[in-house]
PDB file of C-alpha atoms in Angstrom:
ATOM      1  CA  UNK A  10    -203.715  71.609 106.352  1.00 82.00           C
ATOM      2  CA  UNK A  11    -203.974  67.973 105.100  1.00 93.00           C
ATOM      3  CA  UNK A  12    -206.843  66.533 103.128  1.00 95.00           C
ATOM      4  CA  UNK A  13    -208.211  63.366 101.976  1.00 97.00           C
ATOM      5  CA  UNK A  14    -210.377  62.958  98.780  1.00 98.00           C
ATOM      6  CA  UNK A  15    -211.896  59.689  97.890  1.00 98.00           C
ATOM      7  CA  UNK A  16    -214.142  57.871  95.566  1.00 97.00           C
ATOM      8  CA  UNK A  17    -215.917  55.342  97.720  1.00 97.00           C
ATOM      9  CA  UNK A  18    -217.330  53.102  95.031  1.00 96.00           C
ATOM     10  CA  UNK A  19    -215.084  52.068  92.158  1.00 96.00           C
ATOM     11  CA  UNK A  20    -215.259  48.910  89.965  1.00 93.00           C
ATOM     12  CA  UNK A  21    -212.275  47.853  87.701  1.00 89.00           C
ATOM     13  CA  UNK A  22    -213.226  45.274  85.063  1.00 85.00           C
ATOM     14  CA  UNK A  23    -209.719  43.898  84.793  1.00 88.00           C
ATOM     15  CA  UNK A  24    -206.042  44.909  85.638  1.00 92.00           C
ATOM     16  CA  UNK A  25    -205.752  45.777  81.963  1.00 91.00           C
ATOM     17  CA  UNK A  26    -207.924  48.754  82.674  1.00 91.00           C
ATOM     18  CA  UNK A  27    -206.017  50.076  85.637  1.00 95.00           C
ATOM     19  CA  UNK A  28    -204.024  52.642  83.601  1.00 94.00           C
ATOM     20  CA  UNK A  29    -207.176  54.214  82.259  1.00 94.00           C
ATOM     21  CA  UNK A  30    -208.984  54.258  85.617  1.00 95.00           C
ATOM     22  CA  UNK A  31    -205.951  55.672  87.511  1.00 96.00           C
ATOM     23  CA  UNK A  32    -205.323  58.413  84.871  1.00 95.00           C
ATOM     24  CA  UNK A  33    -208.982  59.329  84.873  1.00 96.00           C
ATOM     25  CA  UNK A  34    -209.261  59.291  88.703  1.00 96.00           C
ATOM     26  CA  UNK A  35    -206.224  61.566  89.004  1.00 96.00           C
ATOM     27  CA  UNK A  36    -207.625  64.022  86.418  1.00 96.00           C
ATOM     28  CA  UNK A  37    -211.101  63.996  88.211  1.00 96.00           C
ATOM     29  CA  UNK A  38    -209.651  64.312  91.684  1.00 97.00           C
ATOM     30  CA  UNK A  39    -207.432  67.317  90.747  1.00 95.00           C
ATOM     31  CA  UNK A  40    -210.483  68.954  89.080  1.00 95.00           C
ATOM     32  CA  UNK A  41    -212.425  68.621  92.390  1.00 95.00           C
ATOM     33  CA  UNK A  42    -209.458  69.722  94.480  1.00 95.00           C
ATOM     34  CA  UNK A  43    -209.307  72.924  92.413  1.00 94.00           C
ATOM     35  CA  UNK A  44    -213.035  73.506  92.811  1.00 94.00           C
ATOM     36  CA  UNK A  45    -213.099  73.006  96.485  1.00 93.00           C
ATOM     37  CA  UNK A  46    -209.723  74.726  97.021  1.00 91.00           C
ATOM     38  CA  UNK A  47    -207.910  71.745  98.645  1.00 91.00           C
ATOM     39  CA  UNK A  48    -204.386  73.052  98.705  1.00 80.00           C
ATOM     40  CA  UNK A  49    -201.343  71.839 100.474  1.00 76.00           C
ATOM     41  CA  UNK A  50    -201.079  68.043 101.079  1.00 88.00           C
ATOM     42  CA  UNK A  51    -203.914  65.915  99.595  1.00 93.00           C
ATOM     43  CA  UNK A  52    -204.195  62.149  99.791  1.00 96.00           C
ATOM     44  CA  UNK A  53    -206.288  60.520  97.019  1.00 97.00           C
ATOM     45  CA  UNK A  54    -208.051  57.294  97.612  1.00 98.00           C
ATOM     46  CA  UNK A  55    -210.080  54.735  95.581  1.00 98.00           C
ATOM     47  CA  UNK A  56    -212.237  52.267  97.283  1.00 98.00           C
ATOM     48  CA  UNK A  57    -211.967  49.357  94.699  1.00 96.00           C
ATOM     49  CA  UNK A  58    -214.837  47.041  94.884  1.00 95.00           C
ATOM     50  CA  UNK A  59    -214.488  43.467  93.547  1.00 92.00           C
ATOM     51  CA  UNK A  60    -217.641  41.673  92.600  1.00 86.00           C
ATOM     52  CA  UNK A  61    -218.386  38.127  93.735  1.00 79.00           C
ATOM     53  CA  UNK A  62    -215.322  35.948  93.453  1.00 79.00           C
ATOM     54  CA  UNK A  63    -213.448  38.781  91.780  1.00 83.00           C
ATOM     55  CA  UNK A  64    -209.693  38.763  92.036  1.00 91.00           C
ATOM     56  CA  UNK A  65    -208.808  42.129  90.520  1.00 94.00           C
ATOM     57  CA  UNK A  66    -207.385  43.687  93.732  1.00 96.00           C
ATOM     58  CA  UNK A  67    -205.460  40.542  94.575  1.00 95.00           C
ATOM     59  CA  UNK A  68    -203.828  40.731  91.127  1.00 96.00           C
ATOM     60  CA  UNK A  69    -202.968  44.370  91.694  1.00 96.00           C
ATOM     61  CA  UNK A  70    -201.573  43.430  95.147  1.00 96.00           C
ATOM     62  CA  UNK A  71    -199.497  40.539  93.576  1.00 96.00           C
ATOM     63  CA  UNK A  72    -198.073  43.000  90.988  1.00 95.00           C
ATOM     64  CA  UNK A  73    -197.082  45.554  93.756  1.00 96.00           C
ATOM     65  CA  UNK A  74    -195.241  42.878  95.750  1.00 95.00           C
ATOM     66  CA  UNK A  75    -193.439  41.650  92.601  1.00 94.00           C
ATOM     67  CA  UNK A  76    -192.603  45.292  91.664  1.00 91.00           C
ATOM     68  CA  UNK A  77    -194.277  44.871  88.334  1.00 89.00           C
ATOM     69  CA  UNK A  78    -196.784  47.226  86.724  1.00 85.00           C
ATOM     70  CA  UNK A  79    -199.246  47.163  83.803  1.00 84.00           C
ATOM     71  CA  UNK A  80    -198.249  50.657  82.694  1.00 84.00           C
ATOM     72  CA  UNK A  81    -195.221  52.832  82.142  1.00 87.00           C
ATOM     73  CA  UNK A  82    -196.953  55.774  83.682  1.00 89.00           C
ATOM     74  CA  UNK A  83    -196.871  54.683  87.353  1.00 94.00           C
ATOM     75  CA  UNK A  84    -195.474  52.120  89.828  1.00 95.00           C
ATOM     76  CA  UNK A  85    -197.287  49.968  92.281  1.00 96.00           C
ATOM     77  CA  UNK A  86    -196.016  49.680  95.930  1.00 96.00           C
ATOM     78  CA  UNK A  87    -197.422  47.404  98.602  1.00 97.00           C
ATOM     79  CA  UNK A  88    -198.121  48.655 101.987  1.00 97.00           C
ATOM     80  CA  UNK A  89    -198.149  46.831 105.393  1.00 97.00           C
ATOM     81  CA  UNK A  90    -201.887  46.134 104.961  1.00 97.00           C
ATOM     82  CA  UNK A  91    -203.265  43.421 102.766  1.00 96.00           C
ATOM     83  CA  UNK A  92    -206.264  45.856 102.023  1.00 97.00           C
ATOM     84  CA  UNK A  93    -204.102  48.652 100.445  1.00 98.00           C
ATOM     85  CA  UNK A  94    -201.689  49.443  97.557  1.00 97.00           C
ATOM     86  CA  UNK A  95    -200.057  52.641  96.670  1.00 97.00           C
ATOM     87  CA  UNK A  96    -200.075  53.759  92.990  1.00 97.00           C
ATOM     88  CA  UNK A  97    -197.377  56.333  92.266  1.00 96.00           C
ATOM     89  CA  UNK A  98    -197.217  58.327  89.103  1.00 95.00           C
ATOM     90  CA  UNK A  99    -193.732  59.309  88.004  1.00 89.00           C
ATOM     91  CA  UNK A 100    -194.340  63.068  88.764  1.00 89.00           C
ATOM     92  CA  UNK A 101    -195.027  62.310  92.472  1.00 87.00           C
ATOM     93  CA  UNK A 102    -198.793  62.218  92.257  1.00 92.00           C
ATOM     94  CA  UNK A 103    -200.139  59.153  94.050  1.00 96.00           C
ATOM     95  CA  UNK A 104    -203.415  57.187  94.582  1.00 97.00           C
ATOM     96  CA  UNK A 105    -204.136  54.812  97.466  1.00 98.00           C
ATOM     97  CA  UNK A 106    -206.144  51.731  96.256  1.00 98.00           C
ATOM     98  CA  UNK A 107    -208.206  50.211  99.089  1.00 98.00           C
ATOM     99  CA  UNK A 108    -209.838  46.739  98.686  1.00 97.00           C
ATOM    100  CA  UNK A 109    -213.477  46.288  98.911  1.00 97.00           C
ATOM    101  CA  UNK A 110    -216.099  43.646  98.082  1.00 96.00           C
ATOM    102  CA  UNK A 111    -219.678  44.299  96.543  1.00 96.00           C
ATOM    103  CA  UNK A 112    -222.152  41.907  98.039  1.00 96.00           C
ATOM    104  CA  UNK A 113    -225.724  41.498  96.745  1.00 96.00           C
ATOM    105  CA  UNK A 114    -228.257  40.436  99.509  1.00 96.00           C
ATOM    106  CA  UNK A 115    -231.218  38.184  99.153  1.00 97.00           C
ATOM    107  CA  UNK A 116    -233.397  41.310  98.781  1.00 95.00           C
ATOM    108  CA  UNK A 117    -231.139  42.423  95.758  1.00 94.00           C
ATOM    109  CA  UNK A 118    -229.681  45.176  97.895  1.00 95.00           C
ATOM    110  CA  UNK A 119    -225.953  46.028  97.438  1.00 96.00           C
ATOM    111  CA  UNK A 120    -223.489  46.190 100.372  1.00 97.00           C
ATOM    112  CA  UNK A 121    -219.988  47.454  99.913  1.00 97.00           C
ATOM    113  CA  UNK A 122    -217.613  45.939 102.476  1.00 98.00           C
ATOM    114  CA  UNK A 123    -214.639  48.191 102.545  1.00 98.00           C
ATOM    115  CA  UNK A 124    -211.405  46.409 103.676  1.00 97.00           C
ATOM    116  CA  UNK A 125    -212.730  42.984 102.874  1.00 97.00           C
ATOM    117  CA  UNK A 126    -210.257  41.023 100.786  1.00 94.00           C
ATOM    118  CA  UNK A 127    -211.837  37.545 100.836  1.00 92.00           C
ATOM    119  CA  UNK A 128    -214.780  36.336  98.837  1.00 91.00           C
ATOM    120  CA  UNK A 129    -218.240  36.621 100.406  1.00 94.00           C
ATOM    121  CA  UNK A 130    -221.323  34.855  99.158  1.00 93.00           C
ATOM    122  CA  UNK A 131    -224.220  36.737  97.758  1.00 95.00           C
ATOM    123  CA  UNK A 132    -227.802  35.928  98.584  1.00 96.00           C
ATOM    124  CA  UNK A 133    -227.993  36.336 102.353  1.00 97.00           C
ATOM    125  CA  UNK A 134    -230.531  38.696 104.035  1.00 97.00           C
ATOM    126  CA  UNK A 135    -229.354  42.289 104.456  1.00 97.00           C
ATOM    127  CA  UNK A 136    -229.633  42.010 108.323  1.00 95.00           C
ATOM    128  CA  UNK A 137    -227.451  38.938 108.442  1.00 96.00           C
ATOM    129  CA  UNK A 138    -224.868  40.339 106.117  1.00 97.00           C
ATOM    130  CA  UNK A 139    -224.637  43.523 108.193  1.00 96.00           C
ATOM    131  CA  UNK A 140    -224.500  41.720 111.482  1.00 95.00           C
ATOM    132  CA  UNK A 141    -221.889  39.202 110.218  1.00 96.00           C
ATOM    133  CA  UNK A 142    -219.542  41.810 108.695  1.00 97.00           C
ATOM    134  CA  UNK A 143    -219.854  44.204 111.620  1.00 95.00           C
ATOM    135  CA  UNK A 144    -217.737  41.741 113.586  1.00 95.00           C
ATOM    136  CA  UNK A 145    -214.779  42.554 111.409  1.00 95.00           C
ATOM    137  CA  UNK A 146    -212.773  45.727 111.147  1.00 95.00           C
ATOM    138  CA  UNK A 147    -214.506  46.915 107.998  1.00 97.00           C
ATOM    139  CA  UNK A 148    -216.453  49.960 106.619  1.00 98.00           C
ATOM    140  CA  UNK A 149    -219.964  48.938 105.332  1.00 98.00           C
ATOM    141  CA  UNK A 150    -221.685  51.134 102.707  1.00 97.00           C
ATOM    142  CA  UNK A 151    -225.176  50.824 101.375  1.00 97.00           C
ATOM    143  CA  UNK A 152    -224.854  52.385  97.851  1.00 96.00           C
ATOM    144  CA  UNK A 153    -227.746  54.007  96.068  1.00 93.00           C
ATOM    145  CA  UNK A 154    -229.005  52.084  92.952  1.00 86.00           C
ATOM    146  CA  UNK A 155    -231.612  52.685  90.334  1.00 84.00           C
ATOM    147  CA  UNK A 156    -234.876  51.277  91.576  1.00 80.00           C
ATOM    148  CA  UNK A 157    -233.269  49.531  94.469  1.00 82.00           C
ATOM    149  CA  UNK A 158    -234.275  51.927  97.194  1.00 87.00           C
ATOM    150  CA  UNK A 159    -237.868  52.021  96.370  1.00 85.00           C
ATOM    151  CA  UNK A 160    -240.942  50.188  97.924  1.00 88.00           C
ATOM    152  CA  UNK A 161    -240.260  47.216 100.227  1.00 91.00           C
ATOM    153  CA  UNK A 162    -236.469  47.325  99.702  1.00 92.00           C
ATOM    154  CA  UNK A 163    -236.509  51.026 100.637  1.00 90.00           C
ATOM    155  CA  UNK A 164    -238.328  50.092 103.823  1.00 92.00           C
ATOM    156  CA  UNK A 165    -235.756  47.419 104.628  1.00 93.00           C
ATOM    157  CA  UNK A 166    -232.899  49.916 104.135  1.00 93.00           C
ATOM    158  CA  UNK A 167    -234.651  52.508 106.345  1.00 91.00           C
ATOM    159  CA  UNK A 168    -235.266  49.917 109.051  1.00 91.00           C
ATOM    160  CA  UNK A 169    -231.524  48.813 108.930  1.00 92.00           C
ATOM    161  CA  UNK A 170    -230.397  52.428 109.338  1.00 91.00           C
ATOM    162  CA  UNK A 171    -232.848  53.217 112.149  1.00 88.00           C
ATOM    163  CA  UNK A 172    -231.760  50.159 114.074  1.00 87.00           C
ATOM    164  CA  UNK A 173    -228.103  50.597 113.526  1.00 89.00           C
ATOM    165  CA  UNK A 174    -225.994  51.492 116.695  1.00 85.00           C
ATOM    166  CA  UNK A 175    -222.484  51.167 115.474  1.00 85.00           C
ATOM    167  CA  UNK A 176    -220.067  53.360 113.644  1.00 92.00           C
ATOM    168  CA  UNK A 177    -219.215  51.148 110.630  1.00 95.00           C
ATOM    169  CA  UNK A 178    -222.426  51.696 108.441  1.00 96.00           C
ATOM    170  CA  UNK A 179    -222.644  54.412 105.851  1.00 96.00           C
ATOM    171  CA  UNK A 180    -224.884  55.347 102.894  1.00 96.00           C
ATOM    172  CA  UNK A 181    -223.478  56.040  99.549  1.00 95.00           C
ATOM    173  CA  UNK A 182    -224.782  58.363  96.920  1.00 93.00           C
ATOM    174  CA  UNK A 183    -223.962  57.321  93.498  1.00 91.00           C
ATOM    175  CA  UNK A 184    -222.466  58.996  90.370  1.00 86.00           C
ATOM    176  CA  UNK A 185    -225.141  57.289  88.323  1.00 86.00           C
ATOM    177  CA  UNK A 186    -228.069  58.969  90.042  1.00 90.00           C
ATOM    178  CA  UNK A 187    -229.484  61.581  87.616  1.00 85.00           C
ATOM    179  CA  UNK A 188    -229.664  65.222  88.799  1.00 86.00           C
ATOM    180  CA  UNK A 189    -233.422  65.210  88.644  1.00 87.00           C
ATOM    181  CA  UNK A 190    -233.742  62.011  90.987  1.00 86.00           C
ATOM    182  CA  UNK A 191    -233.714  63.178  94.685  1.00 88.00           C
ATOM    183  CA  UNK A 192    -231.916  61.267  97.427  1.00 88.00           C
ATOM    184  CA  UNK A 193    -234.177  58.905  99.369  1.00 88.00           C
ATOM    185  CA  UNK A 194    -235.327  60.415 102.807  1.00 88.00           C
ATOM    186  CA  UNK A 195    -233.219  57.849 104.652  1.00 89.00           C
ATOM    187  CA  UNK A 196    -230.121  59.939 103.698  1.00 86.00           C
ATOM    188  CA  UNK A 197    -231.474  62.596 106.175  1.00 82.00           C
ATOM    189  CA  UNK A 198    -230.357  60.143 108.831  1.00 66.00           C
ATOM    190  CA  UNK A 199    -226.802  60.992 107.795  1.00 61.00           C
ATOM    191  CA  UNK A 200    -227.381  64.538 108.404  1.00 58.00           C
ATOM    192  CA  UNK A 201    -228.283  63.716 112.026  1.00 63.00           C
ATOM    193  CA  UNK A 202    -224.994  61.856 112.440  1.00 60.00           C
ATOM    194  CA  UNK A 203    -226.213  58.203 111.891  1.00 71.00           C
ATOM    195  CA  UNK A 204    -224.933  56.325 108.775  1.00 86.00           C
ATOM    196  CA  UNK A 205    -223.456  59.342 106.942  1.00 93.00           C
ATOM    197  CA  UNK A 206    -222.896  59.667 103.198  1.00 94.00           C
ATOM    198  CA  UNK A 207    -219.782  58.247 101.416  1.00 96.00           C
ATOM    199  CA  UNK A 208    -220.421  58.828  97.749  1.00 96.00           C
ATOM    200  CA  UNK A 209    -218.779  57.273  94.747  1.00 96.00           C
ATOM    201  CA  UNK A 210    -218.754  57.181  91.096  1.00 94.00           C
ATOM    202  CA  UNK A 211    -219.777  53.423  90.653  1.00 90.00           C
ATOM    203  CA  UNK A 212    -218.498  52.990  87.034  1.00 84.00           C
ATOM    204  CA  UNK A 213    -220.911  50.832  85.173  1.00 72.00           C
ATOM    205  CA  UNK A 214    -220.068  47.625  83.222  1.00 72.00           C
ATOM    206  CA  UNK A 215    -219.812  49.424  79.969  1.00 72.00           C
ATOM    207  CA  UNK A 216    -216.951  50.289  77.723  1.00 78.00           C
ATOM    208  CA  UNK A 217    -214.939  53.326  78.804  1.00 77.00           C
ATOM    209  CA  UNK A 218    -216.827  53.690  82.145  1.00 81.00           C
ATOM    210  CA  UNK A 219    -213.777  53.374  84.301  1.00 87.00           C
ATOM    211  CA  UNK A 220    -212.998  56.922  83.178  1.00 87.00           C
ATOM    212  CA  UNK A 221    -215.811  58.058  85.581  1.00 89.00           C
ATOM    213  CA  UNK A 222    -213.462  57.142  88.585  1.00 93.00           C
ATOM    214  CA  UNK A 223    -213.026  60.082  90.912  1.00 93.00           C
ATOM    215  CA  UNK A 224    -215.920  62.074  89.429  1.00 94.00           C
ATOM    216  CA  UNK A 225    -217.987  61.759  92.469  1.00 96.00           C
ATOM    217  CA  UNK A 226    -216.932  61.156  96.169  1.00 97.00           C
ATOM    218  CA  UNK A 227    -216.086  63.050  99.331  1.00 97.00           C
ATOM    219  CA  UNK A 228    -213.388  65.041 100.946  1.00 97.00           C
ATOM    220  CA  UNK A 229    -212.426  65.597 104.616  1.00 97.00           C
ATOM    221  CA  UNK A 230    -209.474  66.901 106.577  1.00 96.00           C
ATOM    222  CA  UNK A 231    -207.005  64.356 107.717  1.00 95.00           C
ATOM    223  CA  UNK A 232    -203.804  62.414 106.909  1.00 93.00           C
ATOM    224  CA  UNK A 233    -203.377  58.925 105.470  1.00 96.00           C
ATOM    225  CA  UNK A 234    -200.699  56.715 107.160  1.00 95.00           C
ATOM    226  CA  UNK A 235    -198.414  55.572 104.260  1.00 93.00           C
ATOM    227  CA  UNK A 236    -197.853  52.169 105.955  1.00 95.00           C
ATOM    228  CA  UNK A 237    -201.455  51.597 107.045  1.00 97.00           C
ATOM    229  CA  UNK A 238    -203.633  53.480 104.777  1.00 97.00           C
ATOM    230  CA  UNK A 239    -206.998  51.622 105.351  1.00 98.00           C
ATOM    231  CA  UNK A 240    -206.644  51.736 109.050  1.00 97.00           C
ATOM    232  CA  UNK A 241    -206.018  55.345 109.143  1.00 97.00           C
ATOM    233  CA  UNK A 242    -208.820  56.249 106.818  1.00 97.00           C
ATOM    234  CA  UNK A 243    -211.306  53.883 108.494  1.00 97.00           C
ATOM    235  CA  UNK A 244    -210.518  55.570 111.911  1.00 97.00           C
ATOM    236  CA  UNK A 245    -211.144  58.983 110.508  1.00 96.00           C
ATOM    237  CA  UNK A 246    -214.450  58.056 108.851  1.00 96.00           C
ATOM    238  CA  UNK A 247    -215.786  56.234 111.916  1.00 95.00           C
ATOM    239  CA  UNK A 248    -214.994  59.365 114.085  1.00 94.00           C
ATOM    240  CA  UNK A 249    -218.289  61.418 114.205  1.00 91.00           C
ATOM    241  CA  UNK A 250    -216.206  64.543 114.645  1.00 93.00           C
ATOM    242  CA  UNK A 251    -214.814  64.179 111.060  1.00 94.00           C
ATOM    243  CA  UNK A 252    -216.678  66.497 108.702  1.00 94.00           C
ATOM    244  CA  UNK A 253    -217.467  64.742 105.426  1.00 95.00           C
ATOM    245  CA  UNK A 254    -218.164  66.799 102.359  1.00 95.00           C
ATOM    246  CA  UNK A 255    -219.740  65.040  99.234  1.00 95.00           C
ATOM    247  CA  UNK A 256    -218.776  66.284  95.846  1.00 96.00           C
ATOM    248  CA  UNK A 257    -219.762  65.643  92.260  1.00 91.00           C
ATOM    249  CA  UNK A 258    -222.770  66.531  90.181  1.00 81.00           C
ATOM    250  CA  UNK A 259    -225.575  64.157  89.304  1.00 81.00           C
ATOM    251  CA  UNK A 260    -225.715  62.327  85.952  1.00 76.00           C
ATOM    252  CA  UNK A 261    -227.241  64.189  82.948  1.00 79.00           C
ATOM    253  CA  UNK A 262    -230.578  62.919  81.718  1.00 76.00           C
ATOM    254  CA  UNK A 263    -229.089  61.897  78.363  1.00 76.00           C
ATOM    255  CA  UNK A 264    -226.249  59.749  79.842  1.00 82.00           C
ATOM    256  CA  UNK A 265    -228.600  58.259  82.495  1.00 73.00           C
ATOM    257  CA  UNK A 266    -231.078  57.074  79.807  1.00 81.00           C
ATOM    258  CA  UNK A 267    -228.314  55.967  77.534  1.00 77.00           C
ATOM    259  CA  UNK A 268    -226.588  54.018  80.083  1.00 70.00           C
ATOM    260  CA  UNK A 269    -229.737  52.248  81.200  1.00 76.00           C
ATOM    261  CA  UNK A 270    -230.632  51.398  77.619  1.00 80.00           C
ATOM    262  CA  UNK A 271    -227.090  50.004  77.077  1.00 73.00           C
ATOM    263  CA  UNK A 272    -227.207  47.942  80.259  1.00 67.00           C
ATOM    264  CA  UNK A 273    -230.436  46.298  79.337  1.00 78.00           C
ATOM    265  CA  UNK A 274    -229.215  45.509  75.786  1.00 75.00           C
ATOM    266  CA  UNK A 275    -226.162  43.899  77.282  1.00 70.00           C
ATOM    267  CA  UNK A 276    -228.314  41.590  79.333  1.00 68.00           C
TER     268      UNK A 276
END
């Protein structure tokens, strides 16, 4: 059998951190594969979300096209898609990097637009963002965030999920959610087949956090097309027959409190 394992929410501060992120993702993916007994052929994917006006993925794509690499540990190879680059370690292990954008709406709700390579302005209402981006061949993820799914914003997200009739919208559990914090009730909609869960590690903007890549994510049965990785993965995920299996433990109480304190100090 063939499998796909993916981290659906990854941030990379700069290309200089790519070697650390890729090595960590590889290690974390292999650990999850052993735990879930994913033998035979496994394709490993990272959905790499640039923040507003970010150019990290574009830089990686340029390096791949120029046959250059920021590390001696791997090589970068372009694909036939602008949204995907193949990162190949010299021992044969490979990662597929898929472009994404993180958009912050007027309500301070995050949207991950998987497959979007161009800049997209922050500050528009959630409904407008989803309606606009649904016209493109993208995957859209609403990732969980600390305090961002409570109160009025939680109701806005629930209304968006209840009113959604397409196959592009997903929810995203998050590697920063502590183990004691339950998922919001709207995630139950995914269990009913609407807006299913595509988790990701969501490395924080703190030193060394890129090493969290691959710690949380999902796996499913399927094959990634080497020439058109994004199109093949997107088709699988939009197919309701594809069984999606989240993996990854919630954050410890110590790390959660520590990271929240460091984020506030950084601001």
